[in-house]
Short mmCIF file of C-alpha atoms in Angstrom, two decimals:
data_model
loop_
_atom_site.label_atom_id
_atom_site.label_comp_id
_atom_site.label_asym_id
_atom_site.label_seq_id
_atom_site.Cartn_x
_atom_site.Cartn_y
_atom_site.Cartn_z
CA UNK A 8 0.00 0.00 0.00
CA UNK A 9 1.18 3.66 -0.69
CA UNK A 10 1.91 5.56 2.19
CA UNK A 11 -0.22 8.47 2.58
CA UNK A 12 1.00 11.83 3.99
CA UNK A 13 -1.97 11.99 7.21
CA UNK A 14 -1.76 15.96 6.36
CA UNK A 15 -3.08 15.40 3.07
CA UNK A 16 -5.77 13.24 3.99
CA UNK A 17 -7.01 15.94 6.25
CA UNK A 18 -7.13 18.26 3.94
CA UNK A 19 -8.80 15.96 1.59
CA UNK A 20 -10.90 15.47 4.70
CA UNK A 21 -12.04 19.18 4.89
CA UNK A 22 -12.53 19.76 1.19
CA UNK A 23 -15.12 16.71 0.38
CA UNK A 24 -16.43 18.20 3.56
CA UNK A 25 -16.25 21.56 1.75
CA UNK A 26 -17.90 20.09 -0.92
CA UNK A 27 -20.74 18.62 0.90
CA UNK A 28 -21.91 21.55 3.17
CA UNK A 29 -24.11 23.03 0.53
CA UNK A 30 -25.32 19.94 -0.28
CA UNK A 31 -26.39 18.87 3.55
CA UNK A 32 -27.35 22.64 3.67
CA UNK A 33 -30.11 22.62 0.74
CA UNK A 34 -31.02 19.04 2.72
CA UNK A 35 -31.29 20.64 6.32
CA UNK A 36 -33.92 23.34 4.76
CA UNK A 37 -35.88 21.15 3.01
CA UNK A 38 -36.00 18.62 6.02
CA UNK A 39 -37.55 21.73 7.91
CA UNK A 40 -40.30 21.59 5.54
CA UNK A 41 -42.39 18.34 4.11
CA UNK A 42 -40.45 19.04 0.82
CA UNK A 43 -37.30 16.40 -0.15
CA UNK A 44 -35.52 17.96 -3.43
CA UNK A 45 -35.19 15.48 -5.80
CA UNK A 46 -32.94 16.32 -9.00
CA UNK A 47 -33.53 13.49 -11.26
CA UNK A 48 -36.75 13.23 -11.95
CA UNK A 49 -37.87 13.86 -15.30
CA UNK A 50 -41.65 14.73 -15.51
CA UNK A 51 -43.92 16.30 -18.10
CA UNK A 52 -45.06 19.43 -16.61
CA UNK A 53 -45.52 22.56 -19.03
CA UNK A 54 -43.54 25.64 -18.85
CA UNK A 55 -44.73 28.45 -16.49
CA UNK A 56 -46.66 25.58 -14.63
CA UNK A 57 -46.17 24.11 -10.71
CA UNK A 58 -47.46 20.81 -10.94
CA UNK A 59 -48.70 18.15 -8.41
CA UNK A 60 -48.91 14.41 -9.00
CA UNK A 61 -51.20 12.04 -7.47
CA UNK A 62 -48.81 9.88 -6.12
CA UNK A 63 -44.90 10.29 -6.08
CA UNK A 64 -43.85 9.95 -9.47
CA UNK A 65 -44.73 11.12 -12.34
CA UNK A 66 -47.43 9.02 -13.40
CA UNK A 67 -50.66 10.35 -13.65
CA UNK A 68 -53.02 13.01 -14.41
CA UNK A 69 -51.40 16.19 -12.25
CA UNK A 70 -53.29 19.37 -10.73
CA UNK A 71 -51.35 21.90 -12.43
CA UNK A 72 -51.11 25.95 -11.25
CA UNK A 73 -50.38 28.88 -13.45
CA UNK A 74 -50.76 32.16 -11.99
CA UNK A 75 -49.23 33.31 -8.93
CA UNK A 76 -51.45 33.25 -6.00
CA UNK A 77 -52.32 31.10 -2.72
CA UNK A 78 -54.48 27.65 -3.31
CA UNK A 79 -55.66 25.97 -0.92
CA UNK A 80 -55.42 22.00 -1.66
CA UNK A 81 -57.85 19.62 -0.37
CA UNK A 82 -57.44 15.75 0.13
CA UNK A 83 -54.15 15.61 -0.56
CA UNK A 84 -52.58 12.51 1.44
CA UNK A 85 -49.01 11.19 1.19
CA UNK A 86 -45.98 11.68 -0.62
CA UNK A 87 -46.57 13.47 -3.72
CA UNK A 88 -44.00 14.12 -6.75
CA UNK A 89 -44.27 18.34 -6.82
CA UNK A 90 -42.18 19.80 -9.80
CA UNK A 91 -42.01 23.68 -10.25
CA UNK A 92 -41.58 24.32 -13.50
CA UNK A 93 -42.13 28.22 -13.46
CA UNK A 94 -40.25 30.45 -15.54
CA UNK A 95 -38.28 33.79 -14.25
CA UNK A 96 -37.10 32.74 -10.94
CA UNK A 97 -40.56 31.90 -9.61
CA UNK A 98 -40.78 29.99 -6.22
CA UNK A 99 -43.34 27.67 -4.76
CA UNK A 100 -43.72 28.15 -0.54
CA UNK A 101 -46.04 25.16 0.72
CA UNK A 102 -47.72 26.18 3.56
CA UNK A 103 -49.24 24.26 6.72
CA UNK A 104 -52.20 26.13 7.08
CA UNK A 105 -55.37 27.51 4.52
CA UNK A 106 -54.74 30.67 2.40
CA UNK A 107 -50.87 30.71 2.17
CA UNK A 108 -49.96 31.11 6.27
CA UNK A 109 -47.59 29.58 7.86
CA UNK A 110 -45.53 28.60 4.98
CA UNK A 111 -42.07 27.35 4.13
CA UNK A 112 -39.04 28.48 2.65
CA UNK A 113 -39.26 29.40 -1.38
CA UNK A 114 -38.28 26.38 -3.42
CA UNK A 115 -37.11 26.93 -6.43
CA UNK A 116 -37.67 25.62 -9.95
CA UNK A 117 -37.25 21.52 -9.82
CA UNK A 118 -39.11 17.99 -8.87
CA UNK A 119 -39.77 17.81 -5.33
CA UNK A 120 -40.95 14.45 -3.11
CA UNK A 121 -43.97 16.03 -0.71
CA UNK A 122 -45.76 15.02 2.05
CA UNK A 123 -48.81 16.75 1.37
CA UNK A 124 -50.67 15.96 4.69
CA UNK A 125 -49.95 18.31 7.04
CA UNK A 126 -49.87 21.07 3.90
CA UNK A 127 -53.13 23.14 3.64
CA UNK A 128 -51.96 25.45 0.62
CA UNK A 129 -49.42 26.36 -1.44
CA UNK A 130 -48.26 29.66 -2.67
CA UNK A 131 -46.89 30.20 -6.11
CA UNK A 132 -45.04 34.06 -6.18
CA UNK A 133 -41.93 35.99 -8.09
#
């Protein structure tokens, strides 16, 4: 076996560390809400559009929102696949209670894994 300086090891220690932080940091916010990021998901929702699937994938006929604005959702159990596809630098805020209050942090545009039961509304804004 090579030998291995223990000085570099540290440092290549602290950089995959380095590398990780934002990583475990976009995690840690979306563990504060219902909302798991998922990057890989490939799901036909239209431009300009926030879309939720019935279940968590993309299979499925989805409710789809255009226009910025609070909605209130209704009977929405479970993990659902959530992809917001708005245009611009438009967020999506899910919120735990009706008409957009008590809400998350913005997510950006991407697929998202949901719990949707304790979520009430969402809000879809600039």
């Amino acid at each position: 076996m090579k030998n291995v300086n223990p000085t570099n090891l540290m440092k290549a220690g602290a950089l995959a560390a380095m590398a990780a932080a934002p990583l475990m940091a976009a995690t840690t916010a979306f563990s504060s809400t219902p909302a798991d990021h998922v990057t890989a998901v490939k799901a036909p929702c239209e431009a300009g559009y926030v879309c939720i699937y019935p279940g968590n994938s993309a299979d499925g006929t989805p409710i789809k929102f255009k226009r910025y604005g609070t909605y209130n959702l209704r009977n929405q159990r479970g993990t659902h696949l959530v992809v917001n596809n708005q245009t611009g630098g438009a967020a999506l805020r899910l919120c735990r209670a009706y008409n957009g209050q008590q809400c998350g942090p913005r997510l950006g545009r991407g697929a998202y894994h949901v719990n949707l039961t304790p979520i009430n509304s969402i809000v879809l804004e600039r």
